[in-house]
Tab-separated table of C-alpha atoms in Angstrom:
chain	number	residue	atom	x	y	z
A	1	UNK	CA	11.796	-14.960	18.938
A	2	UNK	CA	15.489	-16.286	19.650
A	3	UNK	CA	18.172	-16.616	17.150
A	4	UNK	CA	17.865	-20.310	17.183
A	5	UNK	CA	13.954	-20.679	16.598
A	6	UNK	CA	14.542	-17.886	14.183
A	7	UNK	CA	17.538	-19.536	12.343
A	8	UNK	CA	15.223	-22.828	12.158
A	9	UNK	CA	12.429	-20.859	10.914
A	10	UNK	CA	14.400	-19.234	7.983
A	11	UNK	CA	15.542	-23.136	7.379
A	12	UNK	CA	11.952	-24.592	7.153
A	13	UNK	CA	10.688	-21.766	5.099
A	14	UNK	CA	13.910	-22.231	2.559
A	15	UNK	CA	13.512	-26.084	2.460
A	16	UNK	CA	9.158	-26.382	1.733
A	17	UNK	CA	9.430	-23.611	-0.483
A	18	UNK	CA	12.434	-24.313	-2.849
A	19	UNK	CA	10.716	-25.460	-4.933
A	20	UNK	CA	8.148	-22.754	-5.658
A	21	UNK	CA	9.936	-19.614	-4.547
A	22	UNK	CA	13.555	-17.876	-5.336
A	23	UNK	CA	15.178	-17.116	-2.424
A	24	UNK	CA	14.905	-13.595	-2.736
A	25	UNK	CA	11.231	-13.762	-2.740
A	26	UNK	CA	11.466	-16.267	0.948
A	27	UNK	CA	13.841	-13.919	2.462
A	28	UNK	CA	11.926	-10.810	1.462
A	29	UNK	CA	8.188	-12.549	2.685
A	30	UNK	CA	9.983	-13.965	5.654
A	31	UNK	CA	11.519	-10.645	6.789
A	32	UNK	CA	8.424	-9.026	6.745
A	33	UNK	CA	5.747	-11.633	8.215
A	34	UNK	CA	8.522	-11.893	11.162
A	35	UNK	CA	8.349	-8.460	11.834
A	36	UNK	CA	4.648	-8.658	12.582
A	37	UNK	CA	2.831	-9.128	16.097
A	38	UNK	CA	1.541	-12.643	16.347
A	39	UNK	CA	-1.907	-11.572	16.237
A	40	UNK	CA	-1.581	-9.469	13.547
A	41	UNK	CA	-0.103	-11.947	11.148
A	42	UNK	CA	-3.650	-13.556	9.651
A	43	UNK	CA	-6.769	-14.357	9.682
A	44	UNK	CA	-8.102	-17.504	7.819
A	45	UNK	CA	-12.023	-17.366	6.643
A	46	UNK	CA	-12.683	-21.265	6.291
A	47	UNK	CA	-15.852	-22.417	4.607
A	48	UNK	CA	-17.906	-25.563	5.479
A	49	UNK	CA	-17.291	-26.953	1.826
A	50	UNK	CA	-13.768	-26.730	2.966
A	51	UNK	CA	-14.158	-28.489	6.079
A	52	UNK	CA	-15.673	-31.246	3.934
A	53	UNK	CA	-13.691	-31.213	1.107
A	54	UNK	CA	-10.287	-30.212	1.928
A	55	UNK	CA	-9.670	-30.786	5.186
A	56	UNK	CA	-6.251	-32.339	4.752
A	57	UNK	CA	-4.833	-29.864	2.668
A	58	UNK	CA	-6.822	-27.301	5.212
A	59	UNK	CA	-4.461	-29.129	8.188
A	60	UNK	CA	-1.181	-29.664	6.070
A	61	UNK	CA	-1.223	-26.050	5.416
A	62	UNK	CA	-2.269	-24.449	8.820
A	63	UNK	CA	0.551	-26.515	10.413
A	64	UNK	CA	3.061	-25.322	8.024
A	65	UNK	CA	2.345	-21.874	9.125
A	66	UNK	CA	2.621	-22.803	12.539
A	67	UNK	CA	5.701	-24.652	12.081
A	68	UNK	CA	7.884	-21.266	10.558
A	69	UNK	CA	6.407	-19.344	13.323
A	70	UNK	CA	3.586	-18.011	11.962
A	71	UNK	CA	0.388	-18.995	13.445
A	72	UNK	CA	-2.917	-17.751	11.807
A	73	UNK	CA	-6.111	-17.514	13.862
A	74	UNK	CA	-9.217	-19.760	12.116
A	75	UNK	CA	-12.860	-17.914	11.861
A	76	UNK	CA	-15.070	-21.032	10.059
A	77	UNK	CA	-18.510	-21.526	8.642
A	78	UNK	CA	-20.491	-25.154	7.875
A	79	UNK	CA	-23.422	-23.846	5.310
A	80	UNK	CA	-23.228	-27.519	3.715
A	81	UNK	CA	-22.810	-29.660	6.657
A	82	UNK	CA	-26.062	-27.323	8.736
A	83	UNK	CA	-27.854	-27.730	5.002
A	84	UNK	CA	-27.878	-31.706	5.181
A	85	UNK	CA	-28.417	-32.006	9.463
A	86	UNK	CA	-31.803	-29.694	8.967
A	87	UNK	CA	-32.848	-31.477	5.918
A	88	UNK	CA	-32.434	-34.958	8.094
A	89	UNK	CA	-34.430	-32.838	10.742
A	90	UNK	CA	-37.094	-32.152	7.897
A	91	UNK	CA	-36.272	-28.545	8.517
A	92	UNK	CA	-36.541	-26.592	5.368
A	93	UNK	CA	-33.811	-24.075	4.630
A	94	UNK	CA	-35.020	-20.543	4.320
A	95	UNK	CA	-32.950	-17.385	3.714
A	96	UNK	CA	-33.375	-13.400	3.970
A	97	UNK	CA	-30.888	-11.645	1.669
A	98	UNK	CA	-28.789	-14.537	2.353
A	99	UNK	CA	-29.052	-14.893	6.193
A	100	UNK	CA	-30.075	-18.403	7.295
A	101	UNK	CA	-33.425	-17.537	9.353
A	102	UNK	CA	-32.971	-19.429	12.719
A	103	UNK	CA	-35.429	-20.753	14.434
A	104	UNK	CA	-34.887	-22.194	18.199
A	105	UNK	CA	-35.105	-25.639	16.665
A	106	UNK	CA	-32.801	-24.706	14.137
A	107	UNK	CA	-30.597	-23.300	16.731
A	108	UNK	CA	-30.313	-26.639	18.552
A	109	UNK	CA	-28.737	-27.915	15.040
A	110	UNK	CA	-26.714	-25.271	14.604
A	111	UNK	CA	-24.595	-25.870	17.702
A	112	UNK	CA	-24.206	-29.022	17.575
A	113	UNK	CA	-22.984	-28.965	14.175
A	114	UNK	CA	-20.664	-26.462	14.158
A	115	UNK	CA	-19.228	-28.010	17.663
A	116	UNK	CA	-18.873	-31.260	15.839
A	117	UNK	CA	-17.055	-29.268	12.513
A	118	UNK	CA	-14.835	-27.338	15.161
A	119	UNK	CA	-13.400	-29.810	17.230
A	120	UNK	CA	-13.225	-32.141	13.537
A	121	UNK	CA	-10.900	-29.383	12.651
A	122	UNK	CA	-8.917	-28.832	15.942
A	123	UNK	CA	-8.338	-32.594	16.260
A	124	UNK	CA	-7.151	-33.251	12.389
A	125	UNK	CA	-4.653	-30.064	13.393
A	126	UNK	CA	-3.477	-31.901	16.072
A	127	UNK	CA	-3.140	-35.520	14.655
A	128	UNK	CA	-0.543	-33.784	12.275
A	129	UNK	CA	1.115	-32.456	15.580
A	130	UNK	CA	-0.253	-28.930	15.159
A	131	UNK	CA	-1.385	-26.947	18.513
A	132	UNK	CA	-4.530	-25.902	17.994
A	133	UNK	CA	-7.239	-24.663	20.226
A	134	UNK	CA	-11.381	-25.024	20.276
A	135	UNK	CA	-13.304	-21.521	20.631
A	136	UNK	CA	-16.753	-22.315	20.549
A	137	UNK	CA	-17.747	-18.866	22.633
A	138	UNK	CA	-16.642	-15.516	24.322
A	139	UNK	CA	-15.297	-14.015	20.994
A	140	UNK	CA	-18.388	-12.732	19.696
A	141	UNK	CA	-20.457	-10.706	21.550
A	142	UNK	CA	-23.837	-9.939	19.204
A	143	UNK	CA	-27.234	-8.540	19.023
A	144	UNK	CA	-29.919	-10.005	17.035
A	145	UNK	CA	-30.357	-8.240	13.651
A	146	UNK	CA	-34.234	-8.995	13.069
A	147	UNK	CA	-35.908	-11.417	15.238
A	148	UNK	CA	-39.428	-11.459	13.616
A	149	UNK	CA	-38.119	-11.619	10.673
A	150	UNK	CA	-34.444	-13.694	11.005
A	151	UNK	CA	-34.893	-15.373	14.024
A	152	UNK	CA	-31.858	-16.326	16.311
A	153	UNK	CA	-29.550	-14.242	13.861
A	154	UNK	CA	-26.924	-11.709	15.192
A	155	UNK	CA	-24.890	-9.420	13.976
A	156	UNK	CA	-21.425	-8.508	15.664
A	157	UNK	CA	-21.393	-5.806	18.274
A	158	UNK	CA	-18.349	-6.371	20.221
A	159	UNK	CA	-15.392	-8.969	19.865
A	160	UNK	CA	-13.698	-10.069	23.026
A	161	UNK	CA	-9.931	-10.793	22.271
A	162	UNK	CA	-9.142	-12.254	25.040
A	163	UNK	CA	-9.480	-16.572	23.894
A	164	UNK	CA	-7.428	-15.758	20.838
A	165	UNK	CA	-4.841	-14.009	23.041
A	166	UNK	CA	-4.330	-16.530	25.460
A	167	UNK	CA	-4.663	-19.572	22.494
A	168	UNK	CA	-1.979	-17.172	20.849
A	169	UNK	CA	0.431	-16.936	23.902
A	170	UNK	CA	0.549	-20.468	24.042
A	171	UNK	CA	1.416	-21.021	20.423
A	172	UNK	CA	-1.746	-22.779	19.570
A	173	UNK	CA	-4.101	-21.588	16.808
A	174	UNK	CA	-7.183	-20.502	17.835
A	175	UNK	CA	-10.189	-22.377	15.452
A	176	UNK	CA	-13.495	-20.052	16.051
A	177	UNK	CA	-17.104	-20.858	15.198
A	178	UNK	CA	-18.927	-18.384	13.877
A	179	UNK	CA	-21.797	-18.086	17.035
A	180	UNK	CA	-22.501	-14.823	19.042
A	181	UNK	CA	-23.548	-14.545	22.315
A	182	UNK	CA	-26.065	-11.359	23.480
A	183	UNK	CA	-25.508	-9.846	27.001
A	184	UNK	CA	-27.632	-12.192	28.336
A	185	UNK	CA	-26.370	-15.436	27.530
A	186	UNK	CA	-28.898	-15.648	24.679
A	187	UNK	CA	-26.870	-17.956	21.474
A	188	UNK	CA	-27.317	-16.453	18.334
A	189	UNK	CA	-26.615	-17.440	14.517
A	190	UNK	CA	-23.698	-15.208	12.603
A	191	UNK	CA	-22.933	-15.617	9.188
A	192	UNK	CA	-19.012	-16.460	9.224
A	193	UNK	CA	-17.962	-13.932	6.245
A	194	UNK	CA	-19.509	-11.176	8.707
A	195	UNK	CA	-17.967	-12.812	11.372
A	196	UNK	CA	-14.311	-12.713	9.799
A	197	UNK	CA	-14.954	-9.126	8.775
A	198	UNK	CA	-15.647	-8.258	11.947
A	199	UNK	CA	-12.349	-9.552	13.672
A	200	UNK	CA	-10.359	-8.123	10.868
A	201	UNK	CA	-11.892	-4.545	12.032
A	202	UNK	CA	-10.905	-5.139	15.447
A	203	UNK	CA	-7.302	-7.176	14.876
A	204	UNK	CA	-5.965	-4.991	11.454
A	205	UNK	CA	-4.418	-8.575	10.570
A	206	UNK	CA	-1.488	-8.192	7.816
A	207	UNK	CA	-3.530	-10.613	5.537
A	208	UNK	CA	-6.693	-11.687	5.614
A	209	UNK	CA	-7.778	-14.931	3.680
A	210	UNK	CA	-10.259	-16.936	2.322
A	211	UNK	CA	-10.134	-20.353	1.530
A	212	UNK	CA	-12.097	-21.869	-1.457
A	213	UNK	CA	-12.197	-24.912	-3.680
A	214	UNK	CA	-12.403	-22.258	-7.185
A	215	UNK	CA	-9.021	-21.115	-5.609
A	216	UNK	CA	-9.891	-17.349	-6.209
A	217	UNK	CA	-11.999	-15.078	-8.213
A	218	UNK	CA	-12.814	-15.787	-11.650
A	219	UNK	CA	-12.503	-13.849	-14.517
A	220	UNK	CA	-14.963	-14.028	-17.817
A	221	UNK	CA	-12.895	-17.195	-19.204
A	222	UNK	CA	-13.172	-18.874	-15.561
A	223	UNK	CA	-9.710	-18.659	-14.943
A	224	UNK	CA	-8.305	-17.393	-11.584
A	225	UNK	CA	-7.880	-13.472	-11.201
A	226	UNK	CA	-4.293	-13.144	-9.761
A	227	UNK	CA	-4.391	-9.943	-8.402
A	228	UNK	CA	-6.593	-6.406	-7.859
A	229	UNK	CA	-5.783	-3.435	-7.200
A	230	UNK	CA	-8.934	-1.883	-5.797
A	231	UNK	CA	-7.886	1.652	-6.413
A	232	UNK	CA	-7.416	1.512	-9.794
A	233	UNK	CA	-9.594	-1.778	-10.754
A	234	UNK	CA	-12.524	-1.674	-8.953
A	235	UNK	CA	-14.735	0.770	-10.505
A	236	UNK	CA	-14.006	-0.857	-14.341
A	237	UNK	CA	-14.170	-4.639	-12.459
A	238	UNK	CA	-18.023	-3.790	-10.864
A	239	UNK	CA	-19.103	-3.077	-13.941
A	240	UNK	CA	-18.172	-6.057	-15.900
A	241	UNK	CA	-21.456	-8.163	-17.149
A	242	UNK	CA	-19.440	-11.598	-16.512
A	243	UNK	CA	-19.239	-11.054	-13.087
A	244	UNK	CA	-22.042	-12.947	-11.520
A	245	UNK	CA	-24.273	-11.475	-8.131
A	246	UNK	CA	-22.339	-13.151	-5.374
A	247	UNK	CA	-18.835	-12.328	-6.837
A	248	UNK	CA	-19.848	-8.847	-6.747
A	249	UNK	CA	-20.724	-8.564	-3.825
A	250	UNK	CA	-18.015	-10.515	-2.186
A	251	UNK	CA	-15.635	-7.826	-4.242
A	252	UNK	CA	-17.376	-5.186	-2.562
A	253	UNK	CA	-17.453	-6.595	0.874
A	254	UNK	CA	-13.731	-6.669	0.099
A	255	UNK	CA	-12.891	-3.187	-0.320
A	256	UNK	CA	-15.418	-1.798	2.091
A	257	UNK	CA	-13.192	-3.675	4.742
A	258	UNK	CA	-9.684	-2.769	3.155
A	259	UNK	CA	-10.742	1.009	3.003
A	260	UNK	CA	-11.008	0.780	7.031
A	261	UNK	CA	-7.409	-1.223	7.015
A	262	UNK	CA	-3.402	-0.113	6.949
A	263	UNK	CA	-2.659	0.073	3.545
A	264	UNK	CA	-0.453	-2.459	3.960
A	265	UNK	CA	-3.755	-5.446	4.684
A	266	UNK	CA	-4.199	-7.857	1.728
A	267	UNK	CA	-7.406	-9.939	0.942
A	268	UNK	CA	-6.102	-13.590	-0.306
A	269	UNK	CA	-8.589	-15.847	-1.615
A	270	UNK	CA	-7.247	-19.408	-2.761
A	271	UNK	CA	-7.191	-22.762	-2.276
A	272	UNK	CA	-5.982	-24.246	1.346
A	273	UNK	CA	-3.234	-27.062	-0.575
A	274	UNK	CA	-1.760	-23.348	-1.998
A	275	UNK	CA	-2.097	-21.238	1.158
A	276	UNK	CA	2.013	-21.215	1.339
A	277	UNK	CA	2.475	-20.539	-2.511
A	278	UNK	CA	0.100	-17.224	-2.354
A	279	UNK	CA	1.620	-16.211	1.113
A	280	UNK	CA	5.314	-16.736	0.063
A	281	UNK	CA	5.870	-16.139	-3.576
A	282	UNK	CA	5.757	-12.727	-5.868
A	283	UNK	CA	3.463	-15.071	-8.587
A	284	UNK	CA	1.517	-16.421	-5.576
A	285	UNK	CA	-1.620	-18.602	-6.356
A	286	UNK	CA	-4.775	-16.975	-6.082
A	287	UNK	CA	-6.180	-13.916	-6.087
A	288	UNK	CA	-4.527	-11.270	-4.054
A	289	UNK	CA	-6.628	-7.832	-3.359
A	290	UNK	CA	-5.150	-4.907	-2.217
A	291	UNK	CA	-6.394	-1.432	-1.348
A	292	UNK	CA	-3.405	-0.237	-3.775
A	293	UNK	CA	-1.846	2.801	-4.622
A	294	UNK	CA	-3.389	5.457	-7.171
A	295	UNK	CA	-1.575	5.803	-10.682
A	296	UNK	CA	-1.203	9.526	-11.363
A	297	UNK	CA	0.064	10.425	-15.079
A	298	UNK	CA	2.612	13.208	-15.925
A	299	UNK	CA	3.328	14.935	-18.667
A	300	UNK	CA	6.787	15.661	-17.814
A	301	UNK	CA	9.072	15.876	-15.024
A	302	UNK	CA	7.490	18.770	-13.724
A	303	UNK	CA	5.656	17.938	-10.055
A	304	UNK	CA	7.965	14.776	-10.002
A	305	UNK	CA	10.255	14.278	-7.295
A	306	UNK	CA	13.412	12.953	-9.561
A	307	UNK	CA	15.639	11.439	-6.463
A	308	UNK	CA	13.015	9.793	-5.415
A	309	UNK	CA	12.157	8.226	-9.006
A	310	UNK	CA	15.879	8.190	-9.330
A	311	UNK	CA	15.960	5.401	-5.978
A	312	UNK	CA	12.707	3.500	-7.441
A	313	UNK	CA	14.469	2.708	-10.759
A	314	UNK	CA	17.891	2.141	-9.264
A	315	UNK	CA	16.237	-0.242	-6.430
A	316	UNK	CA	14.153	-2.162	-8.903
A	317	UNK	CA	17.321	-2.708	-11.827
A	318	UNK	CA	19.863	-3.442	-8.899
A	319	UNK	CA	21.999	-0.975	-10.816
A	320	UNK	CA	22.624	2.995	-10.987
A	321	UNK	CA	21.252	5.403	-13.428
A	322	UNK	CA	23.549	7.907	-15.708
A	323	UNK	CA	24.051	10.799	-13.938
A	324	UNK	CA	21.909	13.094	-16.850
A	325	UNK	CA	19.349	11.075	-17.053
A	326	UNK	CA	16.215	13.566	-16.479
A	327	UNK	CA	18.256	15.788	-18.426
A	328	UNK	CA	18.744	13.478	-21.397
A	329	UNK	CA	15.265	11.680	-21.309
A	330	UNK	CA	12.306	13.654	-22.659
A	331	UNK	CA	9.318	12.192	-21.438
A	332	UNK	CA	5.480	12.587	-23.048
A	333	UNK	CA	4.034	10.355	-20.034
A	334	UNK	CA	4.925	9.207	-16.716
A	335	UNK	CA	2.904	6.732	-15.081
A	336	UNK	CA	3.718	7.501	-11.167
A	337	UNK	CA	2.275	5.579	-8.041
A	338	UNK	CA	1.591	7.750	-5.332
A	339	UNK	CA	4.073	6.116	-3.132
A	340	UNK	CA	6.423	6.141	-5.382
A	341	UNK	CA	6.708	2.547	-6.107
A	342	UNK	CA	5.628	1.724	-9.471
A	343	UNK	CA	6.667	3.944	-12.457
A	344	UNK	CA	6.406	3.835	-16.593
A	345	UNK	CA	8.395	6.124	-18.195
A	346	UNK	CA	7.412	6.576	-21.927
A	347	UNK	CA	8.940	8.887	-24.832
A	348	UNK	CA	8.470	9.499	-28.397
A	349	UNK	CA	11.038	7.633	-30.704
A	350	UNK	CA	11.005	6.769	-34.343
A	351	UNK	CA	7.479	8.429	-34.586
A	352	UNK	CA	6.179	5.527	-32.127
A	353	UNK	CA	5.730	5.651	-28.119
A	354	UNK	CA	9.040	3.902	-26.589
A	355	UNK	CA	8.666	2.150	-22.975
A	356	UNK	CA	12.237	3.467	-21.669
A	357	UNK	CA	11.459	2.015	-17.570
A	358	UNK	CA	8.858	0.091	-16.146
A	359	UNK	CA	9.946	0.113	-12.512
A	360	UNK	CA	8.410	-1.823	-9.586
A	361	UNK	CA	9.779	-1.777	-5.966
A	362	UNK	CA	11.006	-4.777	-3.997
A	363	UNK	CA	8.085	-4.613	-1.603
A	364	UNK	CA	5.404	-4.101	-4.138
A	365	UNK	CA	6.178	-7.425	-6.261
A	366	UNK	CA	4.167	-9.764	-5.804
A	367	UNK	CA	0.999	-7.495	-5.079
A	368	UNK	CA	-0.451	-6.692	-8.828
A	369	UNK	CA	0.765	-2.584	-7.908
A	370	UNK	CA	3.049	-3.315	-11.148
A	371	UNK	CA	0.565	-4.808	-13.196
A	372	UNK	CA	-2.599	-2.070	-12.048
A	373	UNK	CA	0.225	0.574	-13.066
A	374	UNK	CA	0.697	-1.253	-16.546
A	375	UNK	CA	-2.724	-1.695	-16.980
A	376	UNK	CA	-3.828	2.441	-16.819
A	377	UNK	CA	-0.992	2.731	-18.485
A	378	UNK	CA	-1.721	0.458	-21.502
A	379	UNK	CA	-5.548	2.026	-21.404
A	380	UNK	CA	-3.853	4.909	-22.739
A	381	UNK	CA	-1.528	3.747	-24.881
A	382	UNK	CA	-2.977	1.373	-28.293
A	383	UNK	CA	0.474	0.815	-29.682
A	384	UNK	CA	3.858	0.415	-27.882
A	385	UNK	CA	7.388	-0.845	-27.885
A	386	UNK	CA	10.330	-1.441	-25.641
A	387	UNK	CA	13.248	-3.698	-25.158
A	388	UNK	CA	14.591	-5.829	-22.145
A	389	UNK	CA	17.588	-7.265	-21.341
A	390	UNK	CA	18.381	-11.121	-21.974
A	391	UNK	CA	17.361	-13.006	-18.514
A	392	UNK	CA	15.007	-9.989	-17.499
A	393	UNK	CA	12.782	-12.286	-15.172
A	394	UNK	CA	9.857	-9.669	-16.491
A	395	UNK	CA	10.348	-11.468	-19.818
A	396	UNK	CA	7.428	-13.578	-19.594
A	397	UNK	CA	5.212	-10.895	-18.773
A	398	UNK	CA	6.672	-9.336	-21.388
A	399	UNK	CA	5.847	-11.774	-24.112
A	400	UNK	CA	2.086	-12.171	-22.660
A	401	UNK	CA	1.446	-8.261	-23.061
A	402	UNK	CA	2.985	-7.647	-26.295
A	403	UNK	CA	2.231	-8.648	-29.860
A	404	UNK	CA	5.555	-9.622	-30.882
A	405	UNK	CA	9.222	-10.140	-29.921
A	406	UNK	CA	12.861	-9.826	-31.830
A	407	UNK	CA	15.888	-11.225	-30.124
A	408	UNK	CA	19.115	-9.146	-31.070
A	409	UNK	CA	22.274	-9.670	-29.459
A	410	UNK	CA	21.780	-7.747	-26.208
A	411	UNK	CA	17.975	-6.885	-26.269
A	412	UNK	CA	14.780	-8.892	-26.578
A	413	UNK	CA	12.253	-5.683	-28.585
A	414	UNK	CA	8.980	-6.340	-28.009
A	415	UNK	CA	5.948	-4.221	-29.280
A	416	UNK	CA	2.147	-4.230	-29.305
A	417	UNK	CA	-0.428	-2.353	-31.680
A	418	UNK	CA	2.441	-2.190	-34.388
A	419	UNK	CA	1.311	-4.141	-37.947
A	420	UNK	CA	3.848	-2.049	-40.255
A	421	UNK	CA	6.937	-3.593	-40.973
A	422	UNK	CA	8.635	-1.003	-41.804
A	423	UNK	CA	7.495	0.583	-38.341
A	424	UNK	CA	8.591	-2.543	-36.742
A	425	UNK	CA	11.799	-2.134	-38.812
A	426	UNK	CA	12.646	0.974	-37.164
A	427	UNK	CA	11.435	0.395	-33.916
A	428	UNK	CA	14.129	-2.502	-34.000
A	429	UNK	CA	16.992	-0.348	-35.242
A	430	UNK	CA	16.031	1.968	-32.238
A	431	UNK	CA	16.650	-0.582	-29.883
A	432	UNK	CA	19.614	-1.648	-31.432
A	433	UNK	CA	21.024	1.636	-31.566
A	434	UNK	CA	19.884	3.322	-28.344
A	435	UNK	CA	21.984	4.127	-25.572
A	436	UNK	CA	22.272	2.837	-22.330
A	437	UNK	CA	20.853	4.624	-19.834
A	438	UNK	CA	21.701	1.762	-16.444
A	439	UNK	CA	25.232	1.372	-16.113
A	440	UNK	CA	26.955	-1.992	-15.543
């Protein structure tokens, strides 16, 4: 990439995103997605209700990605649009633990309809001036899973990079329909979330996303998940009666195929009109799942490596710490990632547990590791309180986690699990009395 294309890159990312994003947040997402080979940046899982439903938003946002530089490679599906051709056909649907079985009649439909739903796509990309190419065949090379029982169903045994490559090296996205191809020319059926998975094993893409009209996973209340952390989430989250059959298993699809990735892959799943929003801001807009980081909890500072704490907390306040401050601070729990970049300190003032740093690093906003590392740490903790500076953009998370809030001159206390007033009393005269521990 030349300085040019990159300096107009940085200028379209800064001018679309304004309004959504700080500029710390663009400049951070922008450094690293620019950093990444071209095929590594993402692949996009697009379903058929999609296709139908969004497609606009679908093209608006694929094209924006192109246009910073960016250009994701496109696995879809058509389960709605094949649903209402084989009903025409007076075909009835039939599925085996949710495999379409495929008949060579079936078949016929098949093709055709995902041809006609691929080059749809490709040609909407390119009426909005988009470069986008049709890959129909060649990726997947397959087997068939169970043909007395399935049909003309495959399952993935080889992908051939060599289409998205070349669409790649041209600048064009590559839009792929989800149909394998045995060693003898035979066409086969492949369901598309199998298909994606598999060309996330083979291309270790930075992100992986999936685009959906509910715009993420849902939670008990309906409302969007914003972010997992499998290592420290997943076992609790499985086990959860609200979550219905085919969330659970998508979950679990989800980390069987991170636990094979860098650390550093990320499952999105939102809606294709806020594919920029959950790419290029901390809050994002979906639900972001990530393979995460362990939270180990210490006692004290023993088995703690303090310069390395010491560079987490001064990183994430953008200021330095007192020179004493291990020797000064008595901890009775540390919450520790195990990369070192989340970290709760907590002590014992005023007979109450005192939050004295919650510290997140620059490249781990925006990723839940903060929020998974509040979360154990909360599990273990039933009352708490802490105080944050005026202007703290943590503030609002602040206020949704805790119970209540005083504003004194320089600190905003907040506390959870506290009823007494005269507890609260002197858990506010600790704050107001406590020394500094950041300097200015």
């Amino acid at each position: 990439m030349n300085e040019q294309t990159h300096l107009q890159m940085r200028q379209t990312i800064v001018r679309l995103l304004s309004s959504m994003a700080s500029a710390r947040e663009i400049d951070q997402y922008l450094k690293r997605f620019s950093q990444l080979d071209a095929k590594r940046f993402a692949v996009v899982k697009v379903g058929g209700a999609v296709l139908r439903d969004d497609l606009d938003a679908l093209t608006s946002s694929l094209a924006f990605l192109q246009q910073v530089g960016l250009t994701p490679i496109v696995v879809h599906g058509a389960g709605p649009q094949l649903d209402e051709e084989l009903a025409a056909a007076g075909i009835a649907k039939q599925t085996v633990n949710g495999l379409r079985v495929t008949s060579a009649q079936t078949l016929a439909i098949v093709r055709r309809v995902f041809q006609a739903q691929n080059l749809n796509l490709v040609e909407a990309l390119q009426q909005v001036d988009a470069r986008a190419t049709s890959v129909l065949s060649g990726v997947f090379e397959a087997e068939a899973i169970d043909a007395a029982t399935l049909g003309l169903v495959g399952r993935v045994s080889r992908v051939n990079l060599a289409p998205i490559e070349a669409s790649l090296r041209a600048g064009s996205i590559p839009v792929i329909a989800s149909l394998g191809e045995t060693e003898s020319g035979q066409i086969l059926n492949i369901n598309a979330d199998f298909a994606a998975n598999e060309l996330v094993r083979v291309l270790r893409p930075y992100k992986i996303i999936f685009l959906t009209g509910t715009g993420g996973l849902l939670d008990e209340q309906g409302k969007v998940i914003d972010s997992i952390n499998l290592s420290t989430e997943y076992e609790r989250l499985v086990k959860q009666p609200w979550l219905n059959g085919g969330m659970r298993v998508k979950i679990e699809q989800i980390k069987e195929l991170l636990d094979h990735l860098p650390l550093s892959s990320s499952v999105s799943i939102t809606r294709p009109d806020e594919l920029a929003k959950e790419l290029f801001t901390h809050k994002g807009s979906g639900t972001l799942v990530r393979r995460g980081e362990r939270v180990h909890v210490h006692e004290n500072w023993d088995g703690i490596d303090r310069e390395r704490l010491r560079a987490l907390i001064e990183a994430s306040f953008k200021r330095r710490l007192v020179a004493d401050y291990f020797e000064r601070t008595k901890p009775c729990k540390v919450y520790l990632s195990e990369n070192y970049r989340a970290a709760l300190i907590l002590t014992r003032e005023a007979g109450m547990t005192y939050l004295d740093k919650f510290a997140v690093a620059d490249d781990a906003q925006g990723e839940g590791l903060g929020r998974a590392a509040w979360q154990v740490m909360r599990a273990d903790n039933p009352s708490l309180f802490w105080r944050s500076r005026h202007g703290n953009p943590i503030n609002p998370f602040y206020h949704a986690e805790s119970d209540g809030c005083w504003k004194q001159p320089r600190w905003k206390v907040f506390w959870y699990g506290i009823d007494d007033l005269d507890v609260i009393r002197q858990c506010l005269a600790h704050c107001r009395e406590r020394q500094a521990t950041l300097m200015d």
